[in-house]
Coordinates of C-alpha atoms and ligand atoms in Angstrom, one line a residue:
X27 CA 1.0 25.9 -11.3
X28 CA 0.5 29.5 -11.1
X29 CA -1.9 30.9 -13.9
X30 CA 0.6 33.5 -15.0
X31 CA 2.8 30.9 -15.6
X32 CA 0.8 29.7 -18.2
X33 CA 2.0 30.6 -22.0
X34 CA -0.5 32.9 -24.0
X35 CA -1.5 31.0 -27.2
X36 CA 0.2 33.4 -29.4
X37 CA 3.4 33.3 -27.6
X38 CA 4.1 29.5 -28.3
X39 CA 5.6 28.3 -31.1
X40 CA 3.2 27.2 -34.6
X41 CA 4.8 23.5 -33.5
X42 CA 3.9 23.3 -30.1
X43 CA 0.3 24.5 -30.7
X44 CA 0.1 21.3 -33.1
X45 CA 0.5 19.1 -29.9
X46 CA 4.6 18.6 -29.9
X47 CA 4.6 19.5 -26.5
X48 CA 1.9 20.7 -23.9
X49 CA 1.4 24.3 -24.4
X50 CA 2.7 24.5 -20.7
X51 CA 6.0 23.0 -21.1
X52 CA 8.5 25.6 -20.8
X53 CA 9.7 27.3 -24.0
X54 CA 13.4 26.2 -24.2
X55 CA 12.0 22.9 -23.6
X56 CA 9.3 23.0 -26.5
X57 CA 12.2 24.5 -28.8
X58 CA 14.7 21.7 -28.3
X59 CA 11.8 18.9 -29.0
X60 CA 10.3 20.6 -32.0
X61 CA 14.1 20.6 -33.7
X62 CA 14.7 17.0 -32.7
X63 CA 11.2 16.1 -34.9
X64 CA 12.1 14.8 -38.2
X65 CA 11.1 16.9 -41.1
X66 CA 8.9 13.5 -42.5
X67 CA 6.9 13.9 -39.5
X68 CA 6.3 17.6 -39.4
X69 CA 3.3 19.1 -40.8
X70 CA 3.5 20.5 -44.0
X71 CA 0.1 23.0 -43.4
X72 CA -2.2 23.8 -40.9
X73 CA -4.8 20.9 -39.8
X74 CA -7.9 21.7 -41.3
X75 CA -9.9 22.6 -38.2
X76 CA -13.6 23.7 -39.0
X77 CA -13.4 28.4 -38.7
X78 CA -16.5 29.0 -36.8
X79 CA -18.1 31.8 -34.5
X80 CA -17.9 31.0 -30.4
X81 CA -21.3 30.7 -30.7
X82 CA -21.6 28.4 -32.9
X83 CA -19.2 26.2 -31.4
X84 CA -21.3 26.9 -28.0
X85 CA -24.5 25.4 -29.6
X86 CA -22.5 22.8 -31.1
X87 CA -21.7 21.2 -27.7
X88 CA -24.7 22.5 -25.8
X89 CA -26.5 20.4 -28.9
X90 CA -24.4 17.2 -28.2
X91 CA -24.6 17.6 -24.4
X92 CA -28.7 17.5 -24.1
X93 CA -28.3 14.6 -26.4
X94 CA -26.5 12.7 -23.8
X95 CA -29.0 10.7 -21.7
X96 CA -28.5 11.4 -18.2
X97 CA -30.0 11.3 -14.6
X98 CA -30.8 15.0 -15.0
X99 CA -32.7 15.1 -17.7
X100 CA -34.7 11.8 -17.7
X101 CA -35.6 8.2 -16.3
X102 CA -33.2 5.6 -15.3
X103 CA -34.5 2.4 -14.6
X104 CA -31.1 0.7 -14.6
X105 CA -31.7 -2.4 -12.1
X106 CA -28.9 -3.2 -9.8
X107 CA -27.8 0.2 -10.4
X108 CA -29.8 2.6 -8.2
X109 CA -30.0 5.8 -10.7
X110 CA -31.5 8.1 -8.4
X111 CA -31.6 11.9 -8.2
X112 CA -28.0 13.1 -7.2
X113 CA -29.1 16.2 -5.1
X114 CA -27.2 19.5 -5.8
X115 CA -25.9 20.2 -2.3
X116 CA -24.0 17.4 -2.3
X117 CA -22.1 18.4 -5.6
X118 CA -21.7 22.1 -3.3
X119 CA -20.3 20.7 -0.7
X120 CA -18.1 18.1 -2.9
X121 CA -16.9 21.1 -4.7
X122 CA -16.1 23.2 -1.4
X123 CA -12.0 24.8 -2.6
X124 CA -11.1 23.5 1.1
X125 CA -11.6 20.0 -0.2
X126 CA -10.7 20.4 -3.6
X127 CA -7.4 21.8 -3.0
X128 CA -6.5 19.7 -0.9
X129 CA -3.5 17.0 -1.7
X130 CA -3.3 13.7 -0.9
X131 CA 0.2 14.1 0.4
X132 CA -0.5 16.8 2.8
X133 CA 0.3 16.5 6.3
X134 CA -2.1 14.6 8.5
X135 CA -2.2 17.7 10.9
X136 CA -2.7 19.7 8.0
X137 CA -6.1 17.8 6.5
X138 CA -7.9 16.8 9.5
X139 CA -11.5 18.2 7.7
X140 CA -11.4 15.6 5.3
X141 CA -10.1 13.0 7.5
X142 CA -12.9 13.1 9.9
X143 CA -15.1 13.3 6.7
X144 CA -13.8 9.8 6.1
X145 CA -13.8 8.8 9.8
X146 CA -17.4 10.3 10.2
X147 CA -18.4 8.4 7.0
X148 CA -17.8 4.6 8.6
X149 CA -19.5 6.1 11.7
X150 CA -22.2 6.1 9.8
X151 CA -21.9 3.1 8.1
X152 CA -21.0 0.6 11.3
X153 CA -24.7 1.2 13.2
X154 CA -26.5 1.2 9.7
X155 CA -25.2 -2.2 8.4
X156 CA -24.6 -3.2 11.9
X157 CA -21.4 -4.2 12.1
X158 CA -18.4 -2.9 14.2
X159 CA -15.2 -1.7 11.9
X160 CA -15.2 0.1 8.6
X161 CA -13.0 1.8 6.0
X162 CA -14.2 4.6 3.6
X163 CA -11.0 3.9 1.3
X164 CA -12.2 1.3 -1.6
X165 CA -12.8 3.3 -4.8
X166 CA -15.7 1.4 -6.2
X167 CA -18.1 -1.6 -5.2
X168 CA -15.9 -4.2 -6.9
X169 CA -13.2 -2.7 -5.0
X170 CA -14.3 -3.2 -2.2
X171 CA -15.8 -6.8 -3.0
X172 CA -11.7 -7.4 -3.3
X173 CA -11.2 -5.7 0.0
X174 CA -13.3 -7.8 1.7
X175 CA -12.4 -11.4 -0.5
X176 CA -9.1 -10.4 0.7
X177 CA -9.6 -9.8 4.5
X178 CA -11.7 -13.3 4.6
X179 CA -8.7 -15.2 3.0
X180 CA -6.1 -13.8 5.5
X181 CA -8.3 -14.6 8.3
X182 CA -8.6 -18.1 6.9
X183 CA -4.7 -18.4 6.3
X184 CA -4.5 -16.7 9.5
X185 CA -6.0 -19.5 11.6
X186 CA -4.8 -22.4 9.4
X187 CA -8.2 -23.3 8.3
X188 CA -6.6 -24.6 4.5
X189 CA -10.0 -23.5 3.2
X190 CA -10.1 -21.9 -0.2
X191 CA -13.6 -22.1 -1.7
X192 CA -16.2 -19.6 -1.7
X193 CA -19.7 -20.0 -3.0
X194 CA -21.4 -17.6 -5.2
X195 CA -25.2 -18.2 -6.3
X196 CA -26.2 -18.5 -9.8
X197 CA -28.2 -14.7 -9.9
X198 CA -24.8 -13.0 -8.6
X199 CA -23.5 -10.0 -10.1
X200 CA -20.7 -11.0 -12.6
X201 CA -17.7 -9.2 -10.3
X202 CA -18.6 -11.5 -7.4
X203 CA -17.0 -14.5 -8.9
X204 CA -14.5 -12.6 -10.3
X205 CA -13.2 -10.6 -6.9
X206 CA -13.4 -14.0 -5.1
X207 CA -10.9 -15.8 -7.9
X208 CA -8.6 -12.5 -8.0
X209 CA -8.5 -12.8 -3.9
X210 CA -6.9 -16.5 -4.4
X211 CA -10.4 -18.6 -4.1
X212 CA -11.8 -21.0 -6.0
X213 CA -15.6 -20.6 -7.0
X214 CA -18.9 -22.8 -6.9
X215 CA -22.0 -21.8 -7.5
X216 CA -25.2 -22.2 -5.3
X217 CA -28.3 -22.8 -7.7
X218 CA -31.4 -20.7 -7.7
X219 CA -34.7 -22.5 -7.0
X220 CA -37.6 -22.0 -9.1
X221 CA -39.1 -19.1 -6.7
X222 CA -36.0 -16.5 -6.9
X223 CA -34.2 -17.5 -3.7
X224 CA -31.5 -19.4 -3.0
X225 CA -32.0 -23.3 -3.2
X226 CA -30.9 -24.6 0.2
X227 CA -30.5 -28.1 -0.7
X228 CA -28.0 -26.3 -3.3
X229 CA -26.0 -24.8 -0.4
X230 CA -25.8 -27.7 2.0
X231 CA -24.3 -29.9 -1.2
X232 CA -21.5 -27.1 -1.9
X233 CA -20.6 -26.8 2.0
X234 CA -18.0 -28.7 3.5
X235 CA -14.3 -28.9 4.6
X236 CA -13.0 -26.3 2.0
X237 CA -15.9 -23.9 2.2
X238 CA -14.4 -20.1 3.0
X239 CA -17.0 -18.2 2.6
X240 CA -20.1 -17.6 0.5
X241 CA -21.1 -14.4 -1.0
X242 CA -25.0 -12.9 -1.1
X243 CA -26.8 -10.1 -2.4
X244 CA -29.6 -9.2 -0.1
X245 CA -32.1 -8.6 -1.8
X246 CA -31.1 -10.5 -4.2
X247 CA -30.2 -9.8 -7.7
X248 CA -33.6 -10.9 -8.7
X249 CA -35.3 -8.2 -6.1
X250 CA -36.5 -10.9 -3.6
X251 CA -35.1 -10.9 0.0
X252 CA -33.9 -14.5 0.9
X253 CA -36.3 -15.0 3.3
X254 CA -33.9 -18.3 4.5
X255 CA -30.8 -16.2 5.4
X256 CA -30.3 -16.6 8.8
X257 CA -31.0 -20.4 8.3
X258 CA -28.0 -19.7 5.3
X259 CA -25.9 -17.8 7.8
X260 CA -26.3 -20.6 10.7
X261 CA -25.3 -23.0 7.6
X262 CA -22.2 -21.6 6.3
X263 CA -21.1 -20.5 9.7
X264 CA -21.7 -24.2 11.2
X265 CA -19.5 -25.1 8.1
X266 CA -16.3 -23.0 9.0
X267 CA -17.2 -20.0 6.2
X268 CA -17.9 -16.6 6.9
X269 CA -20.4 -14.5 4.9
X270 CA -20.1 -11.4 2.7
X271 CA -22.5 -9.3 1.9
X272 CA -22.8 -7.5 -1.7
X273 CA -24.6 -4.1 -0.4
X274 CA -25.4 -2.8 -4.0
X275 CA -29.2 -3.4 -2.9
X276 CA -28.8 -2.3 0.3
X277 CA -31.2 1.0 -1.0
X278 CA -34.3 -1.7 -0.3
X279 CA -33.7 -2.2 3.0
X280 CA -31.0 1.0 4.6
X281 CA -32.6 1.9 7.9
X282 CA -35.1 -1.5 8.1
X283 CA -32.9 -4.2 8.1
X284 CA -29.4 -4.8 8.8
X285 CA -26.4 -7.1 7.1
X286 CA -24.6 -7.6 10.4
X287 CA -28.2 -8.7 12.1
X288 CA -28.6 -10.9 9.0
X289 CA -25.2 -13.0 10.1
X290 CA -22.7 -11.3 7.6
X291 CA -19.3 -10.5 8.8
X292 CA -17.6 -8.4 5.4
X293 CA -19.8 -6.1 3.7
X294 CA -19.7 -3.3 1.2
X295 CA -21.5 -0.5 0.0
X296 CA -22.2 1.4 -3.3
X297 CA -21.7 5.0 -1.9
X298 CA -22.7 6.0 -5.9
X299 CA -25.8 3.7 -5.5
X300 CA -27.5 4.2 -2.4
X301 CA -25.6 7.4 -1.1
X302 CA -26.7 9.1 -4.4
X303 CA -23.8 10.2 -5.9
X304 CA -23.4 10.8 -9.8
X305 CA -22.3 7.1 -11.7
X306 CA -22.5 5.8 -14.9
X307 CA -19.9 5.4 -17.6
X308 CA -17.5 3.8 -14.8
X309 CA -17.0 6.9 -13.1
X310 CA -15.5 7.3 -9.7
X311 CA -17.5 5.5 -7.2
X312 CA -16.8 4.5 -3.3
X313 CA -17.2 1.0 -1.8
X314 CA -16.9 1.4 1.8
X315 CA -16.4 -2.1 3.5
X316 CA -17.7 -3.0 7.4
X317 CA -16.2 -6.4 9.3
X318 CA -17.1 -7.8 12.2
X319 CA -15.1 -7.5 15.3
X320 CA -12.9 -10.5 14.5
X321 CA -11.8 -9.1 11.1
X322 CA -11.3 -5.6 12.0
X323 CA -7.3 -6.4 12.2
X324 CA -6.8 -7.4 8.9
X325 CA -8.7 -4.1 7.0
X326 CA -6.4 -2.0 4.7
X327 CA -4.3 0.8 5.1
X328 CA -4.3 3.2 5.5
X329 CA -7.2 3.2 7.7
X330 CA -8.5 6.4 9.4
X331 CA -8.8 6.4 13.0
X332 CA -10.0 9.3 16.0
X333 CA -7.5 9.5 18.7
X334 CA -8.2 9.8 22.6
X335 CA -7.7 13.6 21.8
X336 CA -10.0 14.2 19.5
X337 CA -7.8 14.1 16.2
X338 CA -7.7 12.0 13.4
X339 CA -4.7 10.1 11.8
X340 CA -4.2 7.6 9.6
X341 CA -3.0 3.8 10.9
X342 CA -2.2 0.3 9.8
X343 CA -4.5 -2.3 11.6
X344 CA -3.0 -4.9 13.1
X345 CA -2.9 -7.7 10.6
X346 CA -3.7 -5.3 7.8
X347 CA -4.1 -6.9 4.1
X348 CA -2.1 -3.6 3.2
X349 CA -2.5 -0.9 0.5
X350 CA -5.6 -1.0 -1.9
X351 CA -5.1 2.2 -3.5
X352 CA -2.8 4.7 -4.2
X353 CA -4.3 7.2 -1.7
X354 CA -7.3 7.3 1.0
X355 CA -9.9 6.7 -1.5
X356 CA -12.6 9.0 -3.6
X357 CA -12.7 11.3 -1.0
X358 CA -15.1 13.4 -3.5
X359 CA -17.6 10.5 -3.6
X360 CA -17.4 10.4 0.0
X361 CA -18.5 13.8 1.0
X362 CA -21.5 13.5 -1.6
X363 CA -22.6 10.4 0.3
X364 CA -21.7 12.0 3.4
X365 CA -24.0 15.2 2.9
X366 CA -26.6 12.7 1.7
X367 CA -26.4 10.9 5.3
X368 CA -26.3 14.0 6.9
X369 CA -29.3 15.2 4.5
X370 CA -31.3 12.5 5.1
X371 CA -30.8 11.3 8.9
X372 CA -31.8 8.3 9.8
X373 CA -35.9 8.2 9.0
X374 CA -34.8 9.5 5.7
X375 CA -32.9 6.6 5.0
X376 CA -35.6 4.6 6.2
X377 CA -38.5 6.5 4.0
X378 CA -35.7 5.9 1.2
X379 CA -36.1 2.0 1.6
X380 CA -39.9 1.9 1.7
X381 CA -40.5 4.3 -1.4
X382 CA -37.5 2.3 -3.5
X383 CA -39.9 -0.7 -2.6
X384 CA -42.9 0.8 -3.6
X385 CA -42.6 2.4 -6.4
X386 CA -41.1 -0.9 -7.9
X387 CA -44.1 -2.7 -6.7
X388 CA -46.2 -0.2 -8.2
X389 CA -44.4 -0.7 -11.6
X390 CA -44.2 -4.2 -11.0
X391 CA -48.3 -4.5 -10.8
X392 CA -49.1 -2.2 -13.7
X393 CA -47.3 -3.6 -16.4
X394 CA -49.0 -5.4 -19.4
X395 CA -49.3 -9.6 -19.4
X396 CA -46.9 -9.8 -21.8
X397 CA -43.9 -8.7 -19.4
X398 CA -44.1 -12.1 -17.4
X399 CA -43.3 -12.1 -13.7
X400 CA -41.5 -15.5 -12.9
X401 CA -41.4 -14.6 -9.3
X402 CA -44.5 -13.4 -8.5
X403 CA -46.5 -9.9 -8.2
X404 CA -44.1 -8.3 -5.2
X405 CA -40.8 -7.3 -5.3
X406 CA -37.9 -5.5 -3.4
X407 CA -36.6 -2.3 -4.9
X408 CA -36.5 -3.4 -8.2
X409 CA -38.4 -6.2 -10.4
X410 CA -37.7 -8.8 -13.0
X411 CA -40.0 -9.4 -15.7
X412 CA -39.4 -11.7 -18.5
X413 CA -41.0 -11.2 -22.5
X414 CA -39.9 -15.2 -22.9
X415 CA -43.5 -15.8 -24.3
X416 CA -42.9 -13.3 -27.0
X417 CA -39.7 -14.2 -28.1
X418 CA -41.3 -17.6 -28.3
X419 CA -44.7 -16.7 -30.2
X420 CA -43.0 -13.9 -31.9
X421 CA -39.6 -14.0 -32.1
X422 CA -39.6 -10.4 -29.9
X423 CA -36.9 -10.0 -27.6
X424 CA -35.6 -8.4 -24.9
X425 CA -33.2 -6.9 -27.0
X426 CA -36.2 -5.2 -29.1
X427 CA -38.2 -3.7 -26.4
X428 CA -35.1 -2.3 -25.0
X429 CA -34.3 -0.2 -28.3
X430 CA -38.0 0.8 -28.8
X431 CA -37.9 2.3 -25.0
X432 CA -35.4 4.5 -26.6
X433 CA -37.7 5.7 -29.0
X434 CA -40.2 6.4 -26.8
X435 CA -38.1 8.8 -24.4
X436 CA -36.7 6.4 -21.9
X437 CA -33.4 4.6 -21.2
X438 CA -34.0 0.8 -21.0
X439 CA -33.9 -1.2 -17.8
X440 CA -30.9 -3.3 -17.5
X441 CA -31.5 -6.1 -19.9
X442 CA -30.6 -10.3 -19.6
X443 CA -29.3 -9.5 -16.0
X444 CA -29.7 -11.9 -13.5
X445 CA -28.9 -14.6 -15.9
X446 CA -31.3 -17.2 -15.0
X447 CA -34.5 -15.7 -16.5
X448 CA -34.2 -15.8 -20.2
X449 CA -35.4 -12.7 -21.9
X450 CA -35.6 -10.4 -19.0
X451 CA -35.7 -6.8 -17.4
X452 CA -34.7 -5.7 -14.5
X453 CA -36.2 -3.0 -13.4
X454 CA -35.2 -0.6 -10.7
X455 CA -37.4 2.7 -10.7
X456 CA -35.7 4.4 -7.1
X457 CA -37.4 6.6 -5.1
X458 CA -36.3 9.6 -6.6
X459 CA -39.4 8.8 -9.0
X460 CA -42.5 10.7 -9.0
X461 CA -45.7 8.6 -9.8
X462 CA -46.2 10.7 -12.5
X463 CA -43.1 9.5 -14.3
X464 CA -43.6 6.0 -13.7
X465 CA -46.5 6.4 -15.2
X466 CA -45.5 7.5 -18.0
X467 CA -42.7 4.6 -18.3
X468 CA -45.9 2.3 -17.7
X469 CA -47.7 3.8 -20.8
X470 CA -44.6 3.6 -22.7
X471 CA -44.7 -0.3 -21.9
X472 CA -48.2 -0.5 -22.7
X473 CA -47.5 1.2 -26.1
X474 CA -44.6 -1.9 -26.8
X475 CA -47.4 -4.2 -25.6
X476 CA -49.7 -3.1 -28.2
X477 CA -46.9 -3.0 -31.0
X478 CA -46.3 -6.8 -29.9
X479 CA -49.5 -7.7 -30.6
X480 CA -50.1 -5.6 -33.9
X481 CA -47.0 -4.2 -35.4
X482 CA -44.0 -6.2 -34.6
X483 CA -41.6 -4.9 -37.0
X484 CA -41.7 -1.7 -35.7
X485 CA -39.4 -3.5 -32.6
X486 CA -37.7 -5.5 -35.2
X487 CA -36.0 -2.3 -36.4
X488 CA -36.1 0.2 -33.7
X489 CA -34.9 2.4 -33.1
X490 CA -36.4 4.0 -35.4
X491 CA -36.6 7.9 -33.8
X492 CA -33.0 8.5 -33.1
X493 CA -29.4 9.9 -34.1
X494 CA -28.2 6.0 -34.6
X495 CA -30.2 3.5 -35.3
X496 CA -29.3 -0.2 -34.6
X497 CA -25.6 -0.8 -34.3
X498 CA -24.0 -4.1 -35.0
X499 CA -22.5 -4.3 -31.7
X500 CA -20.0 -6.5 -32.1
X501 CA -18.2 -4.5 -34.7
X502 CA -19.4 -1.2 -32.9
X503 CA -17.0 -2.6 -30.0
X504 CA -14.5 -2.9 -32.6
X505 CA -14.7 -0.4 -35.3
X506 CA -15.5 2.8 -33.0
X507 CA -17.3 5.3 -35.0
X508 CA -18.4 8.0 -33.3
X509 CA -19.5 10.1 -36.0
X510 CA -23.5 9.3 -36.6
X511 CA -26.4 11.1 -38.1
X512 CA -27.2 14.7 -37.1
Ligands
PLP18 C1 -23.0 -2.4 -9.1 C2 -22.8 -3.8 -8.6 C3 -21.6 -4.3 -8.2 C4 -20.3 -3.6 -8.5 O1 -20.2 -2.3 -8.0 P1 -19.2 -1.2 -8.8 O2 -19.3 -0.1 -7.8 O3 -19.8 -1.0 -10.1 O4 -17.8 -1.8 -8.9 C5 -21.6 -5.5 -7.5 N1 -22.7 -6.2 -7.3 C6 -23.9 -5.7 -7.7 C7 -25.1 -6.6 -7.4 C8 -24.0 -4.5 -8.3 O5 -25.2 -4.1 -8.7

């Protein structure tokens, strides 16, 4: 819409201000729904909206916004999430008016910038993960988890194979099962051995004559590479399954090792996790999926593609599993990612990988006896560490050190995630991280130890330091009150 077309506040109508209508519907519209209103349901006096100064309301918000916790303004040790420092040229370059302003129904002709965007985006992908098709289209890493579930059953149904079940290990991430059942498979789960990894013995008893697939995190969700997986892949594929590959770790290992060298034939990719752009709160994210050769035909549409002459254009493969999404994707997420690739090149990517590892290592080998390692003193990219013998000598839990983090300045590792260690962290520092910080996150965890040992009420109740203190969650979930104490 044109900005002059846009009503001046005093010229609409007392109703229409109160929300009838948008302010922008046009008058005789506005007019004709206001009369139609019932005079039970009109408002009798104005609603009693607080009078205060601009600049008041200004450091109202500005208040509220630094008391959101965010990437920006301090550390995010969310494991399996890869919080890392979203650089500001890729919000520039997201933000360019010849992206935004572009529409999604445009002529190809007319939007071949962001086309090759997308096109250059699974360039980049296919030699990284090392596989040979890719699509930039699915909007988030479940998304694309679908995507790929998807592409494995029509190849299955495709050559007649009758196989429809997928194995998922015990440590997966909770949309794993859940993408696999919504692409039509059933689901068994591969148990964890007592060092991490996937048990084998576990994987050869769930194989056999049904087996479609199997789908790995690698690392793993417990921040240990399976050091068996090209034993795994020789299994599965002996079996008749093919592999996927969850890519949300891929940040431990971009540029050093590669999914497609590994045996996988689907894989996806967290552009918001790895490619560093802004997440949290379910925002929009990008979960690029790469197939092997054999399972390029059956990718969605639309799918972007480079012609002999140089231009780009938008085609249905072959076999394609059709639409995903409404459009070609988060094409906003993409160019972040895209300008972080570009940024980086590929040794950045690479020095990525090994400082993701060792600043979690360094965090990992720092930390106070009483955060238990069950798998040993290295890790991946991000660590788990267990306070089990607390909860049992003490009745602390994970649950308590998490809320005292908060009073202490820092946002609480992911807590009872992967599922098989009782009481634990996961903790994924990035290597956006100066060692000066994790220092300080270190000291902060030597502090709980301490308060362990000495005060442990202080956990019991925290936190203590805050707008809100301890919320009932259950009800919070239910009875949303968003009003707390200023
Ligand atoms: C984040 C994550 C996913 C899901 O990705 P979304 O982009 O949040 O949908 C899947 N698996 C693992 C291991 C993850 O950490």
């Amino acid at each position: 819409m044109d900005r002059t077309e846009i009503p001046l506040i005093h010229e609409i109508p007392a109703a229409g201000r109160r929300g009838v209508l948008p302010p922008s519907a046009p008058p005789e519209d506005r007019n004709t729904a206001v009369e139609a209103l019932p005079d039970h349901l009109r408002r009798e006096t104005p609603p009693p909206l607080p009078e205060v100064s601009e600049l008041e309301a200004v450091r109202h918000f500005t208040r509220l916004s630094q008391r959101n916790y965010c990437i920006d303004g301090q550390f995010y040790p969310l494991g399996s999430c890869t919080m890392k420092y979203n650089p500001r040229l890729n919000e520039k370059i997201a933000a360019m008016p010849a992206f935004t302003q572009l529409h999604p129904r445009q002529e190809e002709a007319d939007v071949q910038g962001v086309l090759r965007v997308c096109h250059d985006m699974q360039e980049v992908l296919k030699p990284l993960l090392g596989l040979d098709e890719a699509t930039a289209a699915p909007a988030a890493g479940a998304q694309g988890e679908f995507v790929g579930m998807s592409i494995i059953k029509a190849w299955h149904e495709d050559h007649g194979t009758g196989r429809d079940e997928v194995l998922v290990p015990d440590a997966a991430h909770g949309t794993n099962p859940a993408s696999a059942v919504l692409a039509g498979f059933k689901v068994r789960e591969v148990k964890s051995g007592p060092d991490g990894r996937m048990d084998l013995e576990s994987l050869r008893a769930n194989l056999g004559g049904k087996t479609a697939g199997i789908m790995l995190t690698n690392p793993n969700t417990c921040g240990l590479f399976e050091k068996d997986i090209v034993e795994v892949a020789r299994l599965v594929h002996e079996a008749g399954g093919l592999l996927y590959y969850d890519g949300a770790n891929l940040n431990a290992i971009a540029g050093r090792a590669r999914p497609g060298d590994m045996g996988f034939d689907v894989v996806h990719v967290n552009l918001h996790k790895t490619f560093s752009t802004p997440h949290g709160g379910g925002g929009p994210g990008s979960g690029p999926v790469a197939v092997s050769a054999r399972l390029a035909p059956y990718l969605p549409t639309p799918h972007v593609v480079r012609g002999s002459d140089g231009s780009y254009r938008l085609s249905t493969p072959e076999k394609s599993i059709g639409r995903m999404l409404a459009f070609h994707g988060n094409t906003g997420v993409v160019l972040r990612a895209m300008a972080y690739a570009l940024s980086q090149g590929g040794e950045g990517l690479r020095a990525v990988a090994d400082h993701s590892a060792l600043n979690a290592n360094y965090i990992l080998a720092r930390l106070p006896e009483v955060f238990e390692r069950p798998f040993g003193s290295r890790c991946m990219h991000e660590a788990v560490v267990t306070v089990r013998g607390a909860r049992k000598e003490k009745d602390i839990r994970a649950f308590d050190v998490a809320k005292r983090l908060l009073d202490l300045g820092f946002h609480s590792p992911t807590v009872y995630f992967p599922l098989l260690v009782p009481e634990c962290f996961l903790i994924e520092p990035t290597e956006t991280e100066s060692k000066d910080t994790l220092d300080r996150f270190i000291a902060a965890m030597e502090q709980i130890a301490r308060e362990i040992e000495s005060q442990p009420e202080v956990l019991a109740s925290a936190p203590n330091e805050l707008p809100t203190g301890r919320l009932d969650e259950a009800a919070a979930a239910k009875e949303l009150n968003v009003c707390c104490r200023f």
